[in-house]
């Protein structure tokens, strides 16, 4: 991609990479090497509760010296915090993803240095590998670590109140924060002799421009203990290993093998996906399969739950809703489960996830979310539990795991009973029409859940359209699972009757002849809400559509004309008084726009489901709806799909750089629209050698 230096520098600052470890920990930053967010760091470890995710290796300054010349910065430096020097930008000859892992190539004065970052699966460890791939060498390399152990959500201006220390133990450099509750950071160099120069200091202020844009603290200092000095010889990799693990665990995987083992793990993921769905044997699907892996994790902190699961032969699993700041959310998990696990051949983990959440059901509800560092979930959601029925159905349909269904069926019955008689937050069936209503002051219970300073932006209290589509779908699924069984207390007949009453009432109450589409909420705080929103699509897209077939085409026409964009569906149609075109600014400004026009990529999946129901076999047009989402893999969170986009051109990506349900639904829809004659590509073997995803080449 040709561009001038200034334009290129801006792109390098905006493009972000992400590597995860299957525990909830990660390594992430900008391509430029400049930290622009509080969440950026080479090692953000996922530690047992109540610590949670902890930023440990915040920054690594890199300076190289060729043939006795001046020291040259490879990436963003403290003295240019928040910006990228023109000369530094010129030295980055290329950036790409290989097997989903970031690779930088720096070139100047006839030498080329390659850098790679990898995290071993299930370890809070990062390997940063450097190799002189061009030039006679040697090249002297300095690595300057900068630290501040803090929660990943803590503001960057958090004062360094403890006394950091540095010690050497058996060739491993140990950095401690002076807090006995926090593990030390262990660092060692593999592949070359290295000396450490002690020059302890507190850095000048780093600037975090994205935090400034988002209305948060954006200036902060770090503790710099000194720097490593080492020599790069041609084609002899040198690796800095940083870890929150014990010395024994940290040393178990030699630096020379770490990259190879992780590439092998990723090849197996691709092989499993192709074996399950041959439609994934192309480069787009392969990239999405690798992106999907970032979200499936073993919650490191919930030790009690993991122990209980192990006692029954299970393993605890969940899904991170998005990086950098989300934890596991019930709604996001259930919506994402099919795309992340069933499409990719990870059926065993899908079972773990469903059985994990079944254990957490309380008062007929699954948790809305688990706060970071906590063992207890929060249950303020009206739809996550209904999505649980959908996810379980897709799982059983694909795996035929009847044992899990039988095991969970009593829990499902309890859920239905709680909804019929009423449960928390006003979630209950209105006996007068059989529709599910919900709402409690101060709570946001649907997926449109923005709240700031006590202001619930889209409360949608009453009978929400997608909640009732999901309720009908859940009842019909329950009816099918019970089958012809005649329960002694008449539960089976009550489920059938409830489903039929909900269907009749839904079509009578939600359809508007005047509008030609469905009300978003009926019996709401302000009557029936006429907002044109994408929530009505679920009345068509679910396995048991509640909307009469005669009205499908009308709804589809309205949604396509007013809500569909190249990167997903708007959350509110233009022209509405509440419509916001941009998702930008401080928290209040962003939350005011979050579900008031902002585009959500995950909605493209239900949209395509609905499209194919109205136009069966039209996979060619359905596939075209995915073009913008596929293009999004090359920007923002490289190799993944972000959370949201502005509602109007140029549809700027916003929010999380990698979102589970965005990736899951695009991957699921990609497979569903593959068509009959797509020749397979040997992607799995090629990924180890060729770049996948965006490349920044100049």
XYZ file of C-alpha atoms in Angstrom:
698
model
C 0.000 0.000 0.000
C 1.637 3.239 -1.131
C 1.201 6.318 1.042
C 3.110 9.333 2.221
C 4.826 9.243 5.584
C 2.261 11.268 7.494
C -0.660 9.254 6.187
C 1.244 6.045 6.841
C 2.100 7.053 10.394
C -1.571 7.746 11.132
C -2.542 4.320 9.806
C 0.118 2.615 11.897
C -1.213 4.339 15.007
C -4.828 3.385 14.299
C -4.261 -0.254 13.343
C -4.098 -2.553 16.385
C -2.954 -6.139 16.845
C -4.045 -8.685 19.425
C -2.626 -11.990 20.673
C -4.504 -13.958 23.363
C -3.630 -16.856 25.657
C -6.871 -18.800 26.223
C -7.101 -17.585 29.837
C -8.456 -14.109 29.221
C -4.974 -12.570 29.118
C -3.545 -10.875 26.060
C -0.798 -8.914 24.391
C -1.855 -5.957 22.285
C -0.815 -2.617 20.883
C -0.651 -0.543 17.744
C 1.350 -1.551 14.700
C 3.458 1.545 15.370
C 4.506 0.275 18.793
C 2.864 3.266 20.479
C 0.449 2.545 23.329
C -2.680 4.589 22.662
C -5.019 2.820 25.130
C -4.839 1.979 28.827
C -5.330 -1.668 27.782
C -2.232 -1.850 25.604
C 0.689 -3.874 26.880
C 3.013 -6.691 25.899
C 1.707 -8.777 28.811
C -1.752 -8.359 30.320
C -1.981 -11.412 32.569
C -5.228 -13.131 33.602
C -4.721 -13.924 37.290
C -6.861 -15.740 39.892
C -9.640 -13.727 41.477
C -9.843 -11.242 43.030
C -6.903 -9.819 41.035
C -8.275 -10.456 37.548
C -6.496 -9.064 34.493
C -3.320 -7.176 35.308
C -1.158 -5.056 33.008
C 2.406 -6.149 33.799
C 4.749 -5.413 30.892
C 3.321 -2.122 29.696
C 5.889 -1.042 27.139
C 9.117 -2.231 25.550
C 11.363 0.366 23.982
C 13.468 -1.042 21.115
C 16.642 0.602 19.864
C 19.138 -0.853 17.437
C 22.629 0.136 16.357
C 24.148 -0.904 13.010
C 27.920 -0.968 12.467
C 28.750 1.477 15.196
C 26.203 4.024 14.045
C 23.655 5.907 16.090
C 20.982 4.136 18.099
C 17.778 3.854 16.077
C 14.277 3.475 17.550
C 12.242 0.684 15.991
C 8.874 1.606 17.478
C 7.182 4.254 19.571
C 9.394 5.839 22.194
C 8.632 7.437 25.513
C 9.907 10.795 24.342
C 7.358 10.728 21.490
C 4.578 9.233 23.599
C 1.233 9.148 21.838
C 2.819 10.020 18.480
C 4.961 8.299 15.882
C 8.147 9.880 14.626
C 8.402 10.186 10.823
C 11.715 8.356 10.704
C 10.397 5.530 12.874
C 7.453 5.141 10.490
C 9.818 4.892 7.522
C 11.816 2.094 9.153
C 8.755 -0.165 9.352
C 9.029 -1.838 5.948
C 6.121 -4.253 6.427
C 3.571 -5.547 8.879
C 1.442 -8.649 8.404
C -0.317 -11.457 10.211
C 0.948 -14.996 9.787
C -1.424 -17.627 11.120
C -3.073 -14.733 12.911
C 0.145 -13.711 14.693
C 1.759 -10.285 14.170
C 5.022 -9.892 12.264
C 6.955 -6.636 11.867
C 9.839 -6.057 9.467
C 12.103 -3.066 10.106
C 14.571 -2.022 7.419
C 17.279 0.665 7.258
C 20.968 0.963 6.370
C 20.895 -2.367 4.526
C 19.640 -4.482 7.422
C 16.231 -6.001 8.086
C 15.018 -7.100 11.511
C 11.935 -9.244 11.912
C 9.888 -9.158 15.129
C 7.171 -11.606 16.187
C 4.929 -11.822 19.252
C 3.411 -15.068 20.511
C 1.690 -16.207 23.718
C 1.729 -19.914 24.617
C -1.762 -21.302 25.091
C -2.903 -21.340 28.742
C 0.122 -19.373 29.974
C 0.477 -15.821 31.209
C 3.676 -15.553 29.205
C 4.684 -13.575 26.138
C 7.551 -14.311 23.727
C 8.903 -11.365 21.713
C 11.281 -12.695 19.067
C 13.792 -10.703 17.006
C 15.762 -11.994 14.050
C 18.253 -10.309 11.731
C 17.007 -11.560 8.359
C 19.060 -9.296 6.073
C 22.496 -7.744 6.423
C 25.863 -9.078 7.522
C 25.462 -7.847 11.070
C 25.981 -7.919 13.849
C 23.384 -5.462 15.129
C 23.346 -4.339 18.727
C 19.828 -4.301 20.205
C 18.633 -2.560 23.351
C 15.323 -3.500 24.982
C 13.889 -1.088 27.548
C 11.030 -2.561 29.627
C 8.658 -0.163 31.399
C 6.219 -1.445 34.038
C 3.305 -0.471 36.211
C 1.328 -3.385 37.654
C -2.298 -2.216 37.550
C -5.726 -3.541 36.734
C -6.328 -3.316 33.014
C -9.294 -1.034 33.747
C -7.357 1.256 36.100
C -6.663 4.776 34.828
C -3.196 5.362 33.395
C -2.512 8.150 35.885
C -2.740 5.741 38.829
C 0.127 6.657 41.115
C 3.027 4.247 41.583
C 2.689 3.863 45.342
C 4.775 0.734 45.932
C 8.501 0.235 45.749
C 9.404 -1.753 42.638
C 12.512 -3.908 42.824
C 14.737 -5.874 40.480
C 16.696 -9.025 41.292
C 18.501 -11.723 39.337
C 17.673 -15.357 40.069
C 19.182 -18.264 38.109
C 19.539 -16.165 34.965
C 16.005 -14.783 35.261
C 15.338 -11.122 35.979
C 12.614 -10.760 38.601
C 10.677 -7.505 38.890
C 8.385 -7.071 41.903
C 5.894 -4.343 42.741
C 6.246 -4.548 46.500
C 2.687 -5.864 46.844
C 2.624 -9.423 48.239
C -0.715 -10.114 46.522
C 0.783 -9.600 43.072
C 3.100 -12.084 41.358
C 6.469 -10.892 40.098
C 7.226 -10.374 36.434
C 9.984 -12.721 35.326
C 12.019 -11.805 32.257
C 14.821 -13.635 30.515
C 16.566 -13.517 27.172
C 16.914 -16.650 25.066
C 19.146 -17.187 22.041
C 21.964 -14.794 22.869
C 24.058 -13.549 25.741
C 22.549 -10.403 27.205
C 23.650 -7.912 29.804
C 21.365 -5.754 31.895
C 22.182 -2.116 32.544
C 20.630 -0.837 35.770
C 19.284 2.694 35.397
C 16.148 2.747 37.512
C 13.843 5.707 36.995
C 10.256 6.787 36.599
C 9.577 7.683 32.969
C 8.329 10.988 31.711
C 4.624 10.920 30.912
C 3.271 8.592 28.266
C 0.236 9.932 26.426
C -2.717 7.708 25.479
C -4.660 9.581 22.763
C -7.513 7.079 22.427
C -8.203 7.382 26.155
C -8.259 11.159 25.728
C -10.800 10.832 22.884
C -12.929 8.569 25.092
C -12.934 11.076 27.942
C -10.622 9.219 30.324
C -7.300 10.017 31.998
C -4.635 9.928 29.317
C -1.293 10.809 30.958
C 0.716 8.398 33.081
C 4.212 7.374 34.074
C 5.830 3.940 34.254
C 8.722 2.427 36.221
C 11.772 1.713 34.049
C 14.379 -0.504 35.751
C 17.035 -0.312 33.036
C 17.643 -2.054 29.732
C 18.924 -5.247 28.155
C 21.808 -5.159 25.698
C 22.327 -8.013 23.252
C 23.669 -8.747 19.786
C 21.698 -9.992 16.791
C 23.631 -12.265 14.428
C 22.231 -13.136 10.980
C 19.331 -15.635 11.080
C 19.795 -16.432 14.775
C 16.570 -15.482 16.616
C 16.732 -13.874 20.035
C 13.674 -13.872 22.285
C 12.636 -11.825 25.276
C 10.365 -13.950 27.459
C 8.186 -12.158 30.044
C 5.919 -14.108 32.363
C 3.692 -13.987 35.418
C 4.117 -17.750 35.801
C 6.528 -19.594 38.066
C 10.072 -20.149 36.852
C 9.270 -23.835 36.299
C 6.263 -23.123 34.061
C 8.021 -20.290 32.283
C 10.999 -22.508 31.422
C 8.924 -25.460 30.224
C 8.690 -24.169 26.663
C 12.051 -23.100 25.152
C 11.937 -19.883 23.103
C 13.110 -21.804 20.036
C 9.965 -23.961 20.191
C 7.272 -21.516 21.328
C 6.403 -20.148 17.896
C 6.387 -23.563 16.261
C 4.101 -25.075 18.886
C 1.626 -22.208 18.619
C 1.607 -22.446 14.823
C 0.941 -26.163 15.142
C -1.986 -25.506 17.511
C -3.435 -23.055 15.009
C -3.030 -25.503 12.131
C -5.046 -28.007 14.129
C -7.790 -25.441 14.655
C -7.991 -24.906 10.904
C -7.939 -28.640 10.192
C -10.787 -29.195 12.670
C -12.854 -26.432 11.078
C -12.314 -27.774 7.561
C -13.169 -31.316 8.682
C -16.447 -30.031 10.129
C -17.291 -27.525 7.401
C -15.344 -27.822 4.131
C -16.728 -24.349 3.358
C -14.109 -22.948 5.755
C -11.308 -23.983 3.380
C -10.673 -20.503 2.037
C -8.585 -17.629 3.328
C -11.460 -15.490 4.618
C -12.921 -18.352 6.616
C -9.468 -19.367 7.873
C -8.831 -15.864 9.145
C -12.207 -15.854 10.891
C -11.534 -19.285 12.441
C -8.289 -17.987 13.929
C -10.049 -14.828 15.104
C -12.710 -16.999 16.760
C -10.041 -18.721 18.836
C -9.253 -15.444 20.626
C -12.574 -15.470 22.470
C -12.821 -19.048 23.770
C -11.143 -19.191 27.148
C -10.797 -20.968 30.471
C -11.673 -18.454 33.214
C -8.422 -18.480 35.182
C -9.866 -16.831 38.251
C -12.899 -19.016 38.986
C -11.035 -21.805 40.742
C -14.040 -23.137 42.691
C -16.116 -23.484 39.530
C -13.249 -25.186 37.700
C -12.853 -27.674 40.561
C -16.557 -28.477 40.579
C -16.607 -28.964 36.806
C -13.602 -31.280 36.962
C -15.373 -33.436 39.551
C -17.998 -34.339 36.922
C -15.454 -34.851 34.147
C -16.065 -31.404 32.651
C -13.905 -28.351 32.131
C -15.002 -24.795 32.695
C -15.161 -22.754 29.500
C -16.640 -19.434 28.518
C -16.430 -16.754 25.838
C -14.836 -13.333 26.195
C -17.345 -10.915 24.672
C -14.686 -8.576 23.299
C -11.194 -7.163 23.637
C -9.940 -5.205 25.336
C -12.400 -4.521 28.139
C -15.197 -7.104 28.128
C -15.386 -10.213 30.283
C -17.731 -13.134 29.569
C -21.344 -12.106 29.031
C -24.198 -14.608 28.922
C -25.989 -13.013 25.980
C -22.854 -12.644 23.876
C -21.778 -16.183 24.720
C -25.037 -17.755 23.590
C -25.266 -15.721 20.399
C -21.604 -16.430 19.579
C -21.522 -20.108 20.480
C -22.515 -21.500 17.100
C -20.086 -19.429 15.042
C -17.147 -19.722 17.438
C -17.425 -23.415 18.339
C -19.879 -25.382 16.205
C -18.804 -23.975 12.843
C -15.156 -24.443 13.815
C -15.417 -28.064 14.958
C -14.908 -27.267 18.640
C -17.958 -29.227 19.733
C -16.452 -30.460 22.980
C -15.818 -26.916 24.137
C -19.344 -25.918 23.119
C -20.643 -28.580 25.497
C -18.390 -27.288 28.266
C -19.717 -23.758 27.760
C -23.376 -24.798 27.844
C -22.947 -26.970 30.914
C -20.948 -24.207 32.604
C -23.757 -21.696 32.135
C -26.449 -24.202 33.096
C -24.769 -24.410 36.492
C -25.054 -20.629 36.917
C -28.848 -20.432 36.390
C -30.515 -18.587 39.280
C -34.226 -17.703 39.504
C -34.686 -18.883 35.928
C -31.947 -16.606 34.552
C -28.399 -17.105 33.322
C -25.879 -14.392 34.218
C -25.730 -11.276 32.111
C -22.017 -10.964 32.873
C -19.166 -11.857 35.220
C -17.270 -8.759 36.390
C -13.500 -9.086 36.120
C -11.998 -10.462 39.321
C -15.352 -11.757 40.614
C -16.717 -15.281 41.085
C -20.337 -14.101 41.081
C -22.364 -13.209 38.025
C -24.834 -10.362 37.554
C -28.284 -11.432 36.380
C -29.879 -8.273 34.980
C -30.858 -9.571 31.537
C -34.174 -10.543 29.961
C -32.867 -12.145 26.776
C -29.621 -14.004 27.571
C -31.544 -16.932 29.076
C -33.745 -17.219 25.989
C -30.637 -17.212 23.775
C -29.487 -20.166 25.910
C -32.348 -22.251 24.421
C -31.266 -21.236 20.919
C -27.596 -22.115 21.517
C -28.459 -25.461 23.087
C -30.734 -26.318 20.167
C -28.022 -25.602 17.607
C -25.545 -27.637 19.689
C -27.801 -30.689 19.973
C -28.794 -30.412 16.322
C -25.156 -30.572 15.216
C -23.662 -32.945 17.823
C -26.688 -35.102 18.730
C -25.443 -34.891 22.338
C -28.688 -36.005 23.934
C -26.950 -36.675 27.236
C -26.292 -32.957 27.708
C -29.860 -32.129 26.705
C -31.289 -34.604 29.226
C -28.937 -33.244 31.900
C -30.022 -29.634 31.294
C -33.724 -30.285 30.638
C -34.799 -29.893 34.316
C -33.001 -26.541 34.371
C -34.841 -25.506 31.197
C -38.148 -26.452 32.755
C -37.297 -24.319 35.767
C -36.533 -21.403 33.457
C -39.910 -21.689 31.721
C -41.735 -21.968 35.050
C -39.983 -18.881 36.420
C -40.902 -16.871 33.327
C -44.531 -18.000 33.401
C -45.025 -16.991 37.026
C -42.549 -14.102 37.095
C -38.964 -13.668 38.208
C -36.470 -10.873 38.870
C -36.568 -7.384 37.279
C -40.231 -7.652 36.304
C -39.574 -10.457 33.815
C -42.885 -12.314 33.514
C -45.548 -13.484 31.123
C -48.629 -11.292 31.010
C -51.468 -13.815 31.414
C -53.815 -11.584 29.429
C -51.952 -12.104 26.146
C -49.128 -14.566 26.836
C -46.429 -12.051 25.899
C -43.261 -11.635 27.922
C -42.820 -8.281 29.593
C -39.842 -6.928 31.475
C -38.518 -3.847 33.166
C -37.240 -2.448 36.428
C -36.290 1.115 37.258
C -32.580 1.771 36.755
C -31.960 -1.419 34.768
C -31.324 -2.088 31.091
C -32.429 -5.667 30.438
C -32.343 -6.094 26.650
C -29.250 -6.223 24.453
C -29.671 -2.470 23.932
C -28.194 -1.940 27.360
C -26.389 1.417 27.455
C -26.414 3.119 30.850
C -24.335 6.023 32.108
C -24.573 7.989 35.366
C -27.885 6.321 36.181
C -29.346 7.191 32.759
C -30.734 4.131 30.965
C -30.557 5.289 27.351
C -32.896 2.735 25.761
C -34.884 1.202 28.639
C -37.382 -0.542 26.306
C -39.455 -1.573 29.327
C -42.578 -3.462 28.392
C -42.977 -6.158 25.751
C -39.938 -5.925 23.483
C -40.181 -7.431 20.010
C -37.045 -9.618 20.055
C -37.711 -10.772 23.638
C -41.047 -12.168 22.530
C -39.625 -13.687 19.364
C -37.054 -15.437 21.568
C -39.711 -16.462 24.095
C -41.844 -18.099 21.405
C -38.773 -19.812 19.956
C -37.802 -21.125 23.414
C -41.302 -22.482 24.041
C -41.397 -24.272 20.678
C -37.958 -25.767 21.305
C -39.084 -26.912 24.749
C -42.209 -28.394 23.208
C -40.059 -30.377 20.775
C -37.665 -31.591 23.464
C -40.513 -32.818 25.644
C -42.116 -34.465 22.606
C -45.193 -36.535 23.208
C -44.352 -36.954 26.883
C -47.370 -36.348 29.062
C -45.976 -34.815 32.238
C -48.058 -35.671 35.310
C -48.615 -32.009 36.122
C -49.550 -31.055 32.574
C -46.353 -29.068 31.954
C -46.137 -30.206 28.320
C -49.634 -29.008 27.497
C -48.998 -25.705 29.303
C -45.900 -25.103 27.174
C -47.842 -25.766 23.963
C -50.677 -23.517 25.029
C -48.266 -20.733 26.047
C -46.525 -20.902 22.683
C -49.758 -20.661 20.727
C -51.064 -17.786 22.847
C -47.771 -15.903 22.378
C -47.869 -16.445 18.598
C -51.408 -15.175 18.184
C -50.861 -12.177 20.449
C -47.527 -11.301 18.853
C -49.043 -10.993 15.381
C -52.011 -9.053 16.696
C -50.013 -6.645 18.882
C -46.684 -6.062 17.146
C -47.649 -5.754 13.486
C -48.527 -2.268 12.254
C -50.379 -1.897 8.952
C -49.617 1.813 9.050
C -45.846 1.357 9.410
C -45.436 -1.827 7.403
C -43.115 -3.201 10.075
C -43.156 -4.288 13.719
C -43.373 -2.094 16.778
C -40.168 -2.271 18.785
C -42.011 -2.390 22.133
C -45.701 -2.694 22.957
C -47.274 -1.770 26.272
C -44.192 0.281 27.000
C -43.799 3.221 29.352
C -44.906 5.516 26.544
C -47.273 3.179 24.751
C -46.256 1.306 21.616
C -42.800 2.334 20.367
C -42.668 3.023 16.624
C -38.847 3.170 16.375
C -37.617 1.270 13.329
C -34.990 -1.039 14.786
C -33.296 -4.289 13.723
C -34.822 -6.203 16.648
C -37.820 -7.127 14.492
C -35.603 -9.327 12.306
C -35.583 -12.033 14.998
C -39.300 -12.593 14.434
C -38.214 -14.116 11.103
C -34.652 -15.353 11.607
C -35.024 -17.743 14.553
C -35.645 -21.453 14.057
C -39.288 -21.000 15.044
C -40.290 -17.634 13.545
C -43.194 -16.071 15.390
C -44.213 -13.640 12.648
C -46.779 -14.754 10.079
C -45.058 -15.557 6.790
C -47.245 -13.138 4.853
C -45.503 -10.223 6.592
C -41.875 -11.333 6.175
C -41.220 -9.587 2.867
C -42.576 -6.261 4.105
C -40.343 -6.296 7.177
C -37.346 -7.306 5.076
C -37.929 -4.462 2.610
C -38.083 -1.853 5.363
C -35.007 -3.183 7.159
C -32.989 -3.390 3.945
C -33.914 0.145 2.933
C -33.419 1.829 6.318
C -31.075 -0.275 8.444
C -28.754 -2.449 6.355
C -25.241 -1.046 5.747
C -22.093 -2.650 4.300
C -20.869 -3.511 7.825
C -24.023 -4.630 9.612
C -27.350 -3.156 10.653
C -28.067 0.240 12.153
C -29.588 0.066 15.594
C -32.048 2.836 14.695
C -33.223 4.177 11.352
C -32.116 7.620 10.113
C -34.813 10.232 10.482
C -35.771 9.139 13.989
C -35.462 12.043 16.470
C -33.102 9.929 18.602
C -30.858 8.925 15.685
C -27.108 9.485 16.090
C -24.779 9.178 13.094
C -21.474 8.837 15.001
C -20.330 6.818 17.996
C -17.639 9.115 19.346
C -16.604 11.246 22.321
C -16.775 10.722 26.064
C -18.753 7.954 27.739
C -22.024 9.867 27.862
C -21.812 10.861 24.202
C -20.932 7.327 23.153
C -23.663 5.675 25.197
C -26.197 8.134 23.800
C -25.359 6.787 20.331
C -24.637 3.137 21.223
C -28.061 1.819 20.171
C -29.433 4.916 18.509
C -28.101 4.436 15.000
C -24.662 2.902 15.589
C -24.089 -0.115 13.331
C -23.571 -3.561 14.874
C -21.752 -6.156 12.777
C -23.259 -9.156 14.588
C -26.722 -8.325 13.275
C -25.617 -9.278 9.767
C -26.027 -12.941 10.762
C -29.753 -12.769 11.674
C -30.310 -10.499 8.677
C -28.886 -13.129 6.313
C -30.923 -15.852 8.055
C -34.061 -13.837 7.429
C -33.027 -13.063 3.851
C -32.543 -16.730 3.013
C -35.945 -17.576 4.480
C -37.641 -15.061 2.223
C -35.366 -15.803 -0.753
C -34.301 -19.450 -0.354
C -31.200 -20.332 -2.318
C -30.159 -16.739 -3.001
C -26.764 -17.257 -1.393
C -25.069 -15.035 -3.963
C -26.852 -11.885 -2.803
C -26.628 -13.004 0.823
C -22.855 -13.372 0.477
C -22.603 -9.827 -0.878
C -24.056 -8.513 2.381
C -20.827 -9.721 4.041
C -18.402 -7.797 1.845
C -17.944 -4.861 4.202
C -17.524 -7.078 7.260
C -14.828 -9.094 5.482
C -13.066 -5.871 4.498
C -13.145 -4.871 8.184
C -10.652 -7.657 8.913
C -7.984 -5.448 7.347
C -8.409 -2.456 9.654
C -8.851 -1.438 13.275
C -8.320 -4.752 15.112
C -6.279 -6.488 12.417
C -7.484 -10.005 11.641
C -10.685 -9.535 13.635
C -13.936 -7.563 13.454
C -14.712 -4.750 15.834
C -17.754 -4.115 17.960
C -19.552 -1.250 16.185
C -19.316 1.212 13.312
C -20.559 4.715 12.707
C -24.021 4.744 11.145
C -22.991 6.624 8.026
C -20.115 6.646 5.570
C -17.241 6.000 5.892
C -18.625 3.637 8.616
C -15.634 4.188 10.894
C -15.031 1.212 13.234
C -15.476 1.975 16.935
C -15.647 0.290 20.314
C -13.777 -2.951 20.962
C -11.218 -3.871 18.307
C -12.279 -7.538 18.396
C -15.831 -8.610 19.270
C -16.947 -12.215 19.709
C -20.408 -12.017 18.176
C -19.152 -9.912 15.249
C -16.638 -12.613 14.317
C -19.003 -15.472 15.153
C -21.939 -14.261 13.104
C -19.855 -13.253 10.097
C -18.143 -16.666 10.115
C -21.453 -18.499 10.525
C -23.021 -16.463 7.718
C -19.952 -16.945 5.512
C -20.384 -20.710 5.763
C -24.162 -20.493 5.274
C -23.720 -18.494 2.059
C -20.862 -20.544 0.624
C -22.999 -22.023 -2.143
C -22.484 -25.408 -3.763
C -19.324 -24.938 -5.811
C -16.515 -23.309 -3.860
C -13.257 -25.223 -4.492
C -11.267 -25.951 -1.311
C -7.964 -24.220 -0.668
C -5.132 -25.805 1.310
C -5.284 -23.009 3.823
C -4.064 -24.844 6.904
C -0.667 -25.687 5.496
C -0.288 -22.390 3.683
C -0.864 -20.238 6.742
C 2.473 -21.126 8.272
C 4.230 -19.655 5.253
C 1.986 -16.949 3.841
C 0.468 -13.858 5.334
C -3.203 -13.914 6.229
C -5.076 -10.693 6.648
C -3.961 -7.123 6.353
C -0.447 -6.182 5.368
C 1.026 -2.756 5.753
C 3.706 -2.721 3.050
C 5.605 0.249 1.833
